[in-house]
Amino acid sequence: MSESVAIPLQHRPEPVRPKPLLSNGVLGMMIFIFTEVMIFAGFISAHAVVRSQAAGQMWPPFGQPRLPVQETALNTAALLVSGLVLVVAWFAFRKERSRARIPLLLSILLGTFFVYFQGLEWVALLGEGLTIQSSSYGGFFYLIVGTHAIHAVAALIALIWAGVRLNQGRLTGSELATVSAFWYFVVLVWPVLYIKVYL
Amino acid sequence: MSETAVAVEHHADHAHDHHGSEGFLSKYVFSTDHKMIAMQYLFTGMGMAVIGGFMAYVFRMQLAFPGISVPGFGQVSPGEYNALVTNHGSIMIFWVAMPVLIAAFGNYCIPLMIGADDMVFPRINRLSYQIFLLSAVILLLSLFVQGGGFGGAWTAYPPLSAVGDYNQTSLGASMWLVAVALEFVAFLLGGINFITTLMNSRAPGMKAYDIPLVCWMIVIASILFMLSVGPLIAGAVMLLFDQTIGTGFYDPARGGDPILWQHLFWFFGHPEVYVVLLPAIGITIDIIATFARKKVFGYKMMLYTTVATGVLSFFVWAHHQFLAGIDPRMANVFTVTTLLISIPIAELCFVIIATLYGGSIRLTTPMLWALAFMAEFLIGGVTGIFLGASGADIYFHDTYFVLAHFHYTFYPIAIIGTFAAFTYWFPKMFGKMMNDTLGKIHFWGTIIPFNVIFIPLFVLGMGGQHRRIYNYEHFPELAGEGMYQLRELATYALLVMLAFQLVFFYNCIASWMRGKKAGKNPWESNTLEWTTESPPPHGNWPEGLPNVYRGPYEYAHPDREQDYWPQNEPA
């Protein structure tokens, strides 16, 4: 390879370890959230396919109860506010850690409100005869909303863990950001599910 | 993100670093060291490969000599035959190819090749292996429950997989599905680790284009897996509910849609092919650059091509459904995308050939495996063109042509790629050299029978032999003398190939016990894993992590006396 003789020796400045763009926790959580988004995309597209093939374009199918659109809209608002309050908590944490306590608590309470009233809604719908076996309509409703509920409960547990650590003064910024990222996912995926499933 | 927070977290992640005396359990079973977890994955995967190979032996015997009492198994009933082929496919893809290529070599190589002391989440890494082991146990147990193992093919199409009355193995089917789901969870956790580690804990000075291609490939494969697995998890939950609590997601009588599963499955299933292919190509290119003593031809092109392959792989899935009743116009679109994806793959092949051109090639055992990977995978790729074209696929669909085609892709990936990587990194893993003569005997004893197994199957497929048939005697046009001779040839070749694996096991144990000491860098390679002891101690570089000054493939630089130039050597 005689023509490659002209390549000069590479000289680089003394290596330094660059500061990572995102902390390990946040990056890992974001990759996990991408996967979660694809799971919900799978559910939603399956739901759309089955809905478009419903007999006689009847959706909900004949004899199945309608979903409580208004009550859930209120719930949706509570969840969105909870996400906003968590943003407030993040900025408060950046200024002075202890000031994040109240917004974090408020966010957890609003999230719990959402989960609790969704649970009440399930009990009511079960009473009206909508079960997971009653039709593909009921099946998809409980499947999609139930998957979201599991995520919401998991995220709330993570937020409570963060709150406990905040109280002990041991919570790091990276931990709060990681836990918040998961809660933002739970908050932001819900309006999409609400529009696709309830409306 | 404040800087202190990052530092604190980094410290917390490495709180497990307790050097010194460790008990047997904490060293070998509950270790958080990436090298030990890699070994656990490797040996579990190899154990599963032995089980999968045994299954292949049993049903190949049944196909060549119908009704025979197979030595070591006994007579094969139709139900057992279905369970064997289904679990052979599932095991070889989910419990051999993925754990060995991605999890084992990813875990072993990524921290060592990018100059990190461990993965960024060591305990998640340990959890990943434990869940994987649990999934393997559940799968193996499912073979022995009432009704036998699941027999609805590894693609598990409903309604056969969803309705217990059809598949007759309601418990086996659910256990199979749970095992697959747990396996996905394990790889989800592993993939998060790989991507985060590659992004955040590279050695000082290692820029994006200084990362060895094998690390890039494993990480890109992990990203593909992350993006494609979601819809399948969604579909699997729906299938599990159909099986167990009586929902009707895939039941047309109750408003469901069985084709829906095929879309959800293959949306994952086709990227999955590239998930396992990319690490194998990465391993191959690293080995070829080392033993051709030449810089990789077109590092960046290779990387961008891989990304293009990954993107395209999300738009080809419906070529598995040309005969499932999809709209012919849609079939045309998927024919075009399927043929398009052969362009980046061909580019990868040309990069490898151009790297070999003009090199001073050293024909060691790993190099032979790497070259064989290219040659055999090429046959798999070329025969894929016939199947990607929807017109030709109408004839070839579900024949042995398809079967031979995907074995010509998966065998090079899962078996040849693994042997290439294993023989290449064996000196690093165990500190001893493998016996080269025995290695070459094993190589030829594997490659030649492999071709003798599957080339007859191409011929049988073109002759119209359908895949999912237990005994061809009831099909007069498939039970001719010539057909049976080809089947017997394939089965004899399989027996020869399996027998030659004993040479490999002997070579492993003998070399590990009393092989030649390997030293730090037996192959005179550039990448960082060869700058530490063999085997590397806990923490990888006890005297301090290396700095990186150049790319990984600076071989035969004209201004240097040595023909290699390790990445960590200052200029």
mmCIF file of C-alpha atoms in Angstrom, chain B residues 216-546:
data_model
loop_
_atom_site.group_PDB
_atom_site.id
_atom_site.type_symbol
_atom_site.label_atom_id
_atom_site.label_comp_id
_atom_site.label_asym_id
_atom_site.label_seq_id
_atom_site.Cartn_x
_atom_site.Cartn_y
_atom_site.Cartn_z
ATOM 1 C CA TRP B 216 -21.862 -0.337 17.747
ATOM 2 C CA MET B 217 -23.581 -3.318 16.169
ATOM 3 C CA ILE B 218 -24.678 -4.805 19.499
ATOM 4 C CA VAL B 219 -26.005 -1.436 20.604
ATOM 5 C CA ILE B 220 -27.840 -0.774 17.336
ATOM 6 C CA ALA B 221 -29.292 -4.273 17.610
ATOM 7 C CA SER B 222 -30.432 -3.470 21.157
ATOM 8 C CA ILE B 223 -32.108 -0.286 19.931
ATOM 9 C CA LEU B 224 -33.887 -2.263 17.197
ATOM 10 C CA PHE B 225 -35.026 -4.748 19.815
ATOM 11 C CA MET B 226 -36.310 -1.991 22.113
ATOM 12 C CA LEU B 227 -38.300 -0.379 19.337
ATOM 13 C CA SER B 228 -39.771 -3.545 17.891
ATOM 14 C CA VAL B 229 -40.578 -5.629 20.951
ATOM 15 C CA GLY B 230 -43.379 -3.412 22.307
ATOM 16 C CA PRO B 231 -46.081 -4.443 19.815
ATOM 17 C CA LEU B 232 -45.231 -8.107 20.346
ATOM 18 C CA ILE B 233 -45.486 -7.746 24.118
ATOM 19 C CA ALA B 234 -48.877 -6.105 23.559
ATOM 20 C CA GLY B 235 -49.892 -8.936 21.240
ATOM 21 C CA ALA B 236 -48.572 -11.582 23.635
ATOM 22 C CA VAL B 237 -50.611 -10.172 26.527
ATOM 23 C CA MET B 238 -53.701 -10.340 24.323
ATOM 24 C CA LEU B 239 -52.889 -13.910 23.306
ATOM 25 C CA LEU B 240 -52.314 -14.930 26.909
ATOM 26 C CA PHE B 241 -55.684 -13.431 27.867
ATOM 27 C CA ASP B 242 -57.312 -15.297 24.975
ATOM 28 C CA GLN B 243 -55.746 -18.521 26.245
ATOM 29 C CA THR B 244 -56.421 -18.126 29.935
ATOM 30 C CA ILE B 245 -59.280 -15.775 30.803
ATOM 31 C CA GLY B 246 -61.392 -16.207 27.712
ATOM 32 C CA THR B 247 -61.193 -12.877 25.910
ATOM 33 C CA GLY B 248 -61.712 -12.824 22.138
ATOM 34 C CA PHE B 249 -59.038 -10.522 20.725
ATOM 35 C CA TYR B 250 -58.083 -13.006 18.013
ATOM 36 C CA ASP B 251 -61.452 -14.723 17.692
ATOM 37 C CA PRO B 252 -63.373 -13.527 14.618
ATOM 38 C CA ALA B 253 -66.628 -14.885 16.008
ATOM 39 C CA ARG B 254 -66.377 -12.361 18.837
ATOM 40 C CA GLY B 255 -65.200 -9.374 16.825
ATOM 41 C CA GLY B 256 -61.488 -10.151 17.015
ATOM 42 C CA ASP B 257 -59.000 -10.599 14.180
ATOM 43 C CA PRO B 258 -56.513 -13.518 13.926
ATOM 44 C CA ILE B 259 -54.404 -11.734 11.272
ATOM 45 C CA LEU B 260 -53.779 -9.000 13.829
ATOM 46 C CA TRP B 261 -51.407 -11.328 15.686
ATOM 47 C CA GLN B 262 -49.408 -11.933 12.526
ATOM 48 C CA HIS B 263 -48.885 -8.201 12.101
ATOM 49 C CA LEU B 264 -47.921 -7.668 15.732
ATOM 50 C CA PHE B 265 -45.668 -10.719 15.706
ATOM 51 C CA TRP B 266 -43.829 -9.943 12.497
ATOM 52 C CA PHE B 267 -43.491 -6.260 13.309
ATOM 53 C CA PHE B 268 -41.156 -7.614 15.946
ATOM 54 C CA GLY B 269 -40.141 -10.784 14.118
ATOM 55 C CA HIS B 270 -38.471 -9.227 11.157
ATOM 56 C CA PRO B 271 -36.375 -6.626 12.999
ATOM 57 C CA GLU B 272 -35.477 -9.549 15.274
ATOM 58 C CA VAL B 273 -33.602 -11.137 12.364
ATOM 59 C CA TYR B 274 -31.436 -8.026 12.233
ATOM 60 C CA VAL B 275 -31.200 -7.924 16.023
ATOM 61 C CA VAL B 276 -29.256 -11.169 15.904
ATOM 62 C CA LEU B 277 -27.588 -10.544 12.530
ATOM 63 C CA LEU B 278 -25.916 -7.245 13.444
ATOM 64 C CA PRO B 279 -23.845 -8.559 16.380
ATOM 65 C CA ALA B 280 -22.682 -11.452 14.210
ATOM 66 C CA ILE B 281 -21.614 -9.055 11.440
ATOM 67 C CA GLY B 282 -19.878 -6.872 14.020
ATOM 68 C CA ILE B 283 -17.970 -9.851 15.399
ATOM 69 C CA THR B 284 -17.029 -10.873 11.856
ATOM 70 C CA ILE B 285 -15.749 -7.456 10.829
ATOM 71 C CA ASP B 286 -13.650 -7.130 13.987
ATOM 72 C CA ILE B 287 -12.090 -10.542 13.486
ATOM 73 C CA ILE B 288 -11.487 -9.931 9.795
ATOM 74 C CA ALA B 289 -9.780 -6.587 10.412
ATOM 75 C CA THR B 290 -7.551 -8.186 13.046
ATOM 76 C CA PHE B 291 -6.494 -11.142 10.933
ATOM 77 C CA ALA B 292 -6.294 -9.317 7.600
ATOM 78 C CA ARG B 293 -3.974 -6.840 9.393
ATOM 79 C CA LYS B 294 -5.820 -4.017 7.660
ATOM 80 C CA LYS B 295 -7.981 -1.070 8.559
ATOM 81 C CA VAL B 296 -11.714 -1.696 8.066
ATOM 82 C CA PHE B 297 -12.666 -0.412 4.648
ATOM 83 C CA GLY B 298 -15.238 2.337 5.234
ATOM 84 C CA TYR B 299 -15.866 2.390 8.981
ATOM 85 C CA LYS B 300 -18.418 5.189 8.739
ATOM 86 C CA MET B 301 -20.108 3.687 5.708
ATOM 87 C CA MET B 302 -20.471 0.442 7.619
ATOM 88 C CA LEU B 303 -22.036 2.264 10.540
ATOM 89 C CA TYR B 304 -24.465 4.309 8.454
ATOM 90 C CA THR B 305 -25.379 1.241 6.419
ATOM 91 C CA THR B 306 -26.209 -0.584 9.618
ATOM 92 C CA VAL B 307 -28.484 2.231 10.714
ATOM 93 C CA ALA B 308 -30.161 2.176 7.280
ATOM 94 C CA THR B 309 -30.679 -1.584 7.616
ATOM 95 C CA GLY B 310 -32.221 -1.036 11.007
ATOM 96 C CA VAL B 311 -34.640 1.596 9.728
ATOM 97 C CA LEU B 312 -35.626 -0.465 6.684
ATOM 98 C CA SER B 313 -36.160 -3.575 8.778
ATOM 99 C CA PHE B 314 -39.270 -1.980 10.282
ATOM 100 C CA PHE B 315 -40.971 -1.821 6.874
ATOM 101 C CA VAL B 316 -40.653 -5.359 5.596
ATOM 102 C CA TRP B 317 -42.680 -7.416 8.027
ATOM 103 C CA ALA B 318 -45.688 -8.199 5.818
ATOM 104 C CA HIS B 319 -43.564 -10.300 3.448
ATOM 105 C CA HIS B 320 -44.319 -13.098 5.887
ATOM 106 C CA GLN B 321 -47.998 -12.735 5.068
ATOM 107 C CA PHE B 322 -48.160 -12.771 1.279
ATOM 108 C CA LEU B 323 -50.410 -15.799 1.547
ATOM 109 C CA ALA B 324 -52.362 -14.657 4.590
ATOM 110 C CA GLY B 325 -54.867 -12.746 2.508
ATOM 111 C CA ILE B 326 -53.317 -9.292 2.455
ATOM 112 C CA ASP B 327 -54.147 -6.892 -0.360
ATOM 113 C CA PRO B 328 -51.921 -7.596 -3.409
ATOM 114 C CA ARG B 329 -51.148 -3.875 -3.688
ATOM 115 C CA MET B 330 -49.794 -3.963 -0.145
ATOM 116 C CA ALA B 331 -47.858 -7.113 -1.040
ATOM 117 C CA ASN B 332 -46.180 -5.156 -3.843
ATOM 118 C CA VAL B 333 -45.053 -2.445 -1.446
ATOM 119 C CA PHE B 334 -43.574 -5.016 0.898
ATOM 120 C CA THR B 335 -41.875 -6.817 -1.993
ATOM 121 C CA VAL B 336 -40.109 -3.582 -2.881
ATOM 122 C CA THR B 337 -39.004 -2.824 0.671
ATOM 123 C CA THR B 338 -37.851 -6.425 1.135
ATOM 124 C CA LEU B 339 -35.705 -6.309 -1.965
ATOM 125 C CA LEU B 340 -34.425 -2.869 -0.940
ATOM 126 C CA ILE B 341 -33.071 -4.179 2.343
ATOM 127 C CA SER B 342 -30.712 -6.479 0.484
ATOM 128 C CA ILE B 343 -28.822 -3.361 -0.708
ATOM 129 C CA PRO B 344 -27.394 -2.301 2.670
ATOM 130 C CA ILE B 345 -26.684 -5.934 3.525
ATOM 131 C CA ALA B 346 -24.825 -6.350 0.224
ATOM 132 C CA GLU B 347 -22.920 -3.188 1.117
ATOM 133 C CA LEU B 348 -21.835 -4.777 4.395
ATOM 134 C CA CYS B 349 -20.579 -7.793 2.443
ATOM 135 C CA PHE B 350 -18.608 -5.576 0.058
ATOM 136 C CA VAL B 351 -17.066 -3.722 2.994
ATOM 137 C CA ILE B 352 -15.842 -7.031 4.363
ATOM 138 C CA ILE B 353 -14.507 -8.172 0.985
ATOM 139 C CA ALA B 354 -12.772 -4.825 0.466
ATOM 140 C CA THR B 355 -11.225 -5.136 3.922
ATOM 141 C CA LEU B 356 -9.834 -8.543 2.984
ATOM 142 C CA TYR B 357 -8.476 -7.285 -0.348
ATOM 143 C CA GLY B 358 -4.728 -6.753 -0.146
ATOM 144 C CA GLY B 359 -4.490 -7.741 3.516
ATOM 145 C CA SER B 360 -1.855 -10.105 4.873
ATOM 146 C CA ILE B 361 -4.349 -12.699 5.973
ATOM 147 C CA ARG B 362 -3.679 -15.010 8.934
ATOM 148 C CA LEU B 363 -5.875 -18.105 8.625
ATOM 149 C CA THR B 364 -6.441 -18.784 12.314
ATOM 150 C CA THR B 365 -9.517 -20.671 13.534
ATOM 151 C CA PRO B 366 -11.552 -17.534 14.350
ATOM 152 C CA MET B 367 -10.660 -16.112 10.934
ATOM 153 C CA LEU B 368 -11.919 -19.282 9.234
ATOM 154 C CA TRP B 369 -15.200 -18.962 11.115
ATOM 155 C CA ALA B 370 -15.512 -15.300 10.171
ATOM 156 C CA LEU B 371 -14.894 -16.037 6.485
ATOM 157 C CA ALA B 372 -17.360 -18.928 6.615
ATOM 158 C CA PHE B 373 -19.931 -16.606 8.119
ATOM 159 C CA MET B 374 -19.720 -14.336 5.081
ATOM 160 C CA ALA B 375 -19.810 -17.177 2.557
ATOM 161 C CA GLU B 376 -22.737 -19.015 4.117
ATOM 162 C CA PHE B 377 -24.736 -15.936 4.977
ATOM 163 C CA LEU B 378 -24.453 -14.847 1.337
ATOM 164 C CA ILE B 379 -26.324 -17.998 0.265
ATOM 165 C CA GLY B 380 -28.999 -17.208 2.832
ATOM 166 C CA GLY B 381 -29.273 -13.653 1.543
ATOM 167 C CA VAL B 382 -29.472 -14.587 -2.125
ATOM 168 C CA THR B 383 -32.163 -17.212 -1.593
ATOM 169 C CA GLY B 384 -34.119 -14.606 0.348
ATOM 170 C CA ILE B 385 -34.642 -12.651 -2.875
ATOM 171 C CA PHE B 386 -36.877 -15.475 -4.170
ATOM 172 C CA LEU B 387 -38.982 -15.371 -1.040
ATOM 173 C CA GLY B 388 -39.191 -11.597 -0.865
ATOM 174 C CA ALA B 389 -40.751 -11.428 -4.325
ATOM 175 C CA SER B 390 -44.438 -12.011 -3.696
ATOM 176 C CA GLY B 391 -44.940 -13.900 -6.971
ATOM 177 C CA ALA B 392 -42.263 -16.511 -6.290
ATOM 178 C CA ASP B 393 -43.284 -16.709 -2.645
ATOM 179 C CA ILE B 394 -46.715 -18.031 -3.580
ATOM 180 C CA TYR B 395 -44.977 -21.217 -4.683
ATOM 181 C CA PHE B 396 -42.240 -21.311 -2.048
ATOM 182 C CA HIS B 397 -44.387 -20.367 0.927
ATOM 183 C CA ASP B 398 -44.145 -22.895 3.793
ATOM 184 C CA THR B 399 -41.930 -25.279 1.853
ATOM 185 C CA TYR B 400 -38.505 -26.549 2.836
ATOM 186 C CA PHE B 401 -37.078 -23.825 0.584
ATOM 187 C CA VAL B 402 -38.112 -21.290 3.245
ATOM 188 C CA LEU B 403 -36.731 -23.531 5.950
ATOM 189 C CA ALA B 404 -33.378 -23.942 4.195
ATOM 190 C CA HIS B 405 -33.264 -20.201 3.489
ATOM 191 C CA PHE B 406 -33.654 -19.110 7.076
ATOM 192 C CA HIS B 407 -31.297 -21.788 8.321
ATOM 193 C CA TYR B 408 -28.728 -20.376 5.904
ATOM 194 C CA THR B 409 -29.191 -17.031 7.640
ATOM 195 C CA PHE B 410 -29.666 -18.135 11.248
ATOM 196 C CA TYR B 411 -27.067 -20.879 11.291
ATOM 197 C CA PRO B 412 -24.250 -18.541 10.223
ATOM 198 C CA ILE B 413 -25.524 -15.979 12.717
ATOM 199 C CA ALA B 414 -26.169 -18.125 15.743
ATOM 200 C CA ILE B 415 -23.662 -20.956 15.325
ATOM 201 C CA ILE B 416 -20.872 -19.786 13.028
ATOM 202 C CA GLY B 417 -20.888 -16.267 14.497
ATOM 203 C CA THR B 418 -20.793 -17.696 17.999
ATOM 204 C CA PHE B 419 -17.910 -20.030 17.221
ATOM 205 C CA ALA B 420 -16.033 -17.143 15.597
ATOM 206 C CA ALA B 421 -16.512 -14.975 18.675
ATOM 207 C CA PHE B 422 -15.864 -17.803 21.107
ATOM 208 C CA THR B 423 -12.597 -18.914 19.522
ATOM 209 C CA TYR B 424 -11.498 -15.271 19.130
ATOM 210 C CA TRP B 425 -12.165 -14.211 22.743
ATOM 211 C CA PHE B 426 -11.405 -17.569 24.389
ATOM 212 C CA PRO B 427 -7.824 -16.483 25.215
ATOM 213 C CA LYS B 428 -9.192 -13.337 26.863
ATOM 214 C CA MET B 429 -11.939 -15.164 28.740
ATOM 215 C CA PHE B 430 -9.862 -18.055 30.093
ATOM 216 C CA GLY B 431 -6.288 -16.916 29.667
ATOM 217 C CA LYS B 432 -5.350 -19.957 27.560
ATOM 218 C CA MET B 433 -4.949 -20.478 23.816
ATOM 219 C CA MET B 434 -7.229 -22.980 22.095
ATOM 220 C CA ASN B 435 -5.671 -25.793 20.126
ATOM 221 C CA ASP B 436 -5.603 -24.576 16.523
ATOM 222 C CA THR B 437 -5.490 -28.012 14.866
ATOM 223 C CA LEU B 438 -8.484 -29.288 16.793
ATOM 224 C CA GLY B 439 -10.188 -25.967 16.092
ATOM 225 C CA LYS B 440 -9.724 -26.432 12.361
ATOM 226 C CA ILE B 441 -10.892 -30.047 12.458
ATOM 227 C CA HIS B 442 -14.014 -28.871 14.262
ATOM 228 C CA PHE B 443 -14.450 -26.043 11.751
ATOM 229 C CA TRP B 444 -14.423 -28.274 8.673
ATOM 230 C CA GLY B 445 -16.425 -30.934 10.481
ATOM 231 C CA THR B 446 -19.137 -28.370 11.082
ATOM 232 C CA ILE B 447 -19.147 -26.363 7.855
ATOM 233 C CA ILE B 448 -19.177 -29.232 5.352
ATOM 234 C CA PRO B 449 -22.036 -31.176 7.031
ATOM 235 C CA PHE B 450 -23.944 -27.931 7.463
ATOM 236 C CA ASN B 451 -24.051 -27.461 3.701
ATOM 237 C CA VAL B 452 -24.844 -31.119 3.142
ATOM 238 C CA ILE B 453 -27.823 -30.784 5.494
ATOM 239 C CA PHE B 454 -29.413 -27.751 3.945
ATOM 240 C CA ILE B 455 -28.637 -27.842 0.225
ATOM 241 C CA PRO B 456 -30.795 -31.009 -0.147
ATOM 242 C CA LEU B 457 -33.532 -29.165 1.725
ATOM 243 C CA PHE B 458 -33.519 -26.409 -0.924
ATOM 244 C CA VAL B 459 -34.007 -29.102 -3.545
ATOM 245 C CA LEU B 460 -36.774 -30.755 -1.530
ATOM 246 C CA GLY B 461 -38.488 -27.403 -1.092
ATOM 247 C CA MET B 462 -38.420 -26.718 -4.797
ATOM 248 C CA GLY B 463 -39.891 -30.183 -5.215
ATOM 249 C CA GLY B 464 -42.847 -29.010 -3.143
ATOM 250 C CA GLN B 465 -42.094 -30.536 0.235
ATOM 251 C CA HIS B 466 -44.270 -28.786 2.783
ATOM 252 C CA ARG B 467 -42.763 -27.766 6.124
ATOM 253 C CA ARG B 468 -45.159 -28.864 8.813
ATOM 254 C CA ILE B 469 -45.647 -32.518 7.969
ATOM 255 C CA TYR B 470 -44.816 -35.268 10.403
ATOM 256 C CA ASN B 471 -44.753 -38.223 8.041
ATOM 257 C CA TYR B 472 -44.585 -37.941 4.253
ATOM 258 C CA GLU B 473 -45.733 -41.501 3.616
ATOM 259 C CA HIS B 474 -49.311 -40.316 3.317
ATOM 260 C CA PHE B 475 -48.376 -37.953 0.455
ATOM 261 C CA PRO B 476 -47.529 -40.136 -2.543
ATOM 262 C CA GLU B 477 -45.920 -37.324 -4.560
ATOM 263 C CA LEU B 478 -43.613 -36.486 -1.619
ATOM 264 C CA ALA B 479 -42.783 -40.060 -0.635
ATOM 265 C CA GLY B 480 -40.757 -41.012 -3.723
ATOM 266 C CA GLU B 481 -37.384 -42.746 -3.599
ATOM 267 C CA GLY B 482 -35.440 -39.617 -4.601
ATOM 268 C CA MET B 483 -37.123 -37.476 -1.958
ATOM 269 C CA TYR B 484 -36.292 -39.997 0.743
ATOM 270 C CA GLN B 485 -32.665 -40.206 -0.345
ATOM 271 C CA LEU B 486 -32.301 -36.449 0.052
ATOM 272 C CA ARG B 487 -33.971 -36.552 3.488
ATOM 273 C CA GLU B 488 -31.684 -39.337 4.620
ATOM 274 C CA LEU B 489 -28.630 -37.475 3.302
ATOM 275 C CA ALA B 490 -29.599 -34.424 5.357
ATOM 276 C CA THR B 491 -30.123 -36.539 8.460
ATOM 277 C CA TYR B 492 -26.797 -38.374 8.113
ATOM 278 C CA ALA B 493 -25.037 -35.037 7.643
ATOM 279 C CA LEU B 494 -26.693 -33.767 10.828
ATOM 280 C CA LEU B 495 -25.382 -36.792 12.737
ATOM 281 C CA VAL B 496 -21.871 -36.121 11.431
ATOM 282 C CA MET B 497 -22.116 -32.456 12.399
ATOM 283 C CA LEU B 498 -23.332 -33.254 15.901
ATOM 284 C CA ALA B 499 -20.535 -35.781 16.331
ATOM 285 C CA PHE B 500 -17.930 -33.163 15.426
ATOM 286 C CA GLN B 501 -19.193 -30.907 18.218
ATOM 287 C CA LEU B 502 -17.551 -33.367 20.632
ATOM 288 C CA VAL B 503 -14.208 -32.195 19.225
ATOM 289 C CA PHE B 504 -15.176 -28.657 20.197
ATOM 290 C CA PHE B 505 -16.137 -29.582 23.748
ATOM 291 C CA TYR B 506 -12.974 -31.614 24.140
ATOM 292 C CA ASN B 507 -10.905 -28.733 22.777
ATOM 293 C CA CYS B 508 -12.545 -26.265 25.191
ATOM 294 C CA ILE B 509 -11.926 -28.372 28.262
ATOM 295 C CA ALA B 510 -8.440 -29.524 27.266
ATOM 296 C CA SER B 511 -7.311 -26.007 26.335
ATOM 297 C CA TRP B 512 -8.781 -24.559 29.502
ATOM 298 C CA MET B 513 -7.053 -27.193 31.651
ATOM 299 C CA ARG B 514 -3.628 -27.276 30.043
ATOM 300 C CA GLY B 515 -3.528 -24.950 27.061
ATOM 301 C CA LYS B 516 -0.677 -22.571 26.292
ATOM 302 C CA LYS B 517 -0.778 -19.342 28.341
ATOM 303 C CA ALA B 518 -2.331 -16.613 26.213
ATOM 304 C CA GLY B 519 -0.723 -13.430 27.510
ATOM 305 C CA LYS B 520 -2.361 -10.052 27.156
ATOM 306 C CA ASN B 521 -2.623 -9.775 23.394
ATOM 307 C CA PRO B 522 -2.212 -13.091 21.583
ATOM 308 C CA TRP B 523 -3.799 -11.917 18.313
ATOM 309 C CA GLU B 524 -1.843 -8.612 18.199
ATOM 310 C CA SER B 525 -5.118 -6.729 18.097
ATOM 311 C CA ASN B 526 -5.733 -3.031 18.708
ATOM 312 C CA THR B 527 -8.885 -2.870 20.758
ATOM 313 C CA LEU B 528 -8.882 -2.129 24.465
ATOM 314 C CA GLU B 529 -9.831 -5.547 25.808
ATOM 315 C CA TRP B 530 -6.402 -6.818 24.744
ATOM 316 C CA THR B 531 -4.580 -4.256 26.911
ATOM 317 C CA THR B 532 -5.543 -5.890 30.215
ATOM 318 C CA GLU B 533 -4.704 -9.234 31.767
ATOM 319 C CA SER B 534 -6.239 -12.456 30.427
ATOM 320 C CA PRO B 535 -8.662 -13.134 32.061
ATOM 321 C CA PRO B 536 -9.326 -9.553 33.174
ATOM 322 C CA PRO B 537 -9.590 -9.049 36.962
ATOM 323 C CA HIS B 538 -12.589 -7.541 38.732
ATOM 324 C CA GLY B 539 -12.756 -3.901 37.620
ATOM 325 C CA ASN B 540 -10.989 -4.788 34.351
ATOM 326 C CA TRP B 541 -8.006 -2.392 34.666
ATOM 327 C CA PRO B 542 -6.898 -2.434 38.310
ATOM 328 C CA GLU B 543 -4.095 0.066 37.658
ATOM 329 C CA GLY B 544 -6.511 2.618 36.142
ATOM 330 C CA LEU B 545 -8.777 2.838 33.121
ATOM 331 C CA PRO B 546 -7.075 3.343 29.747
#
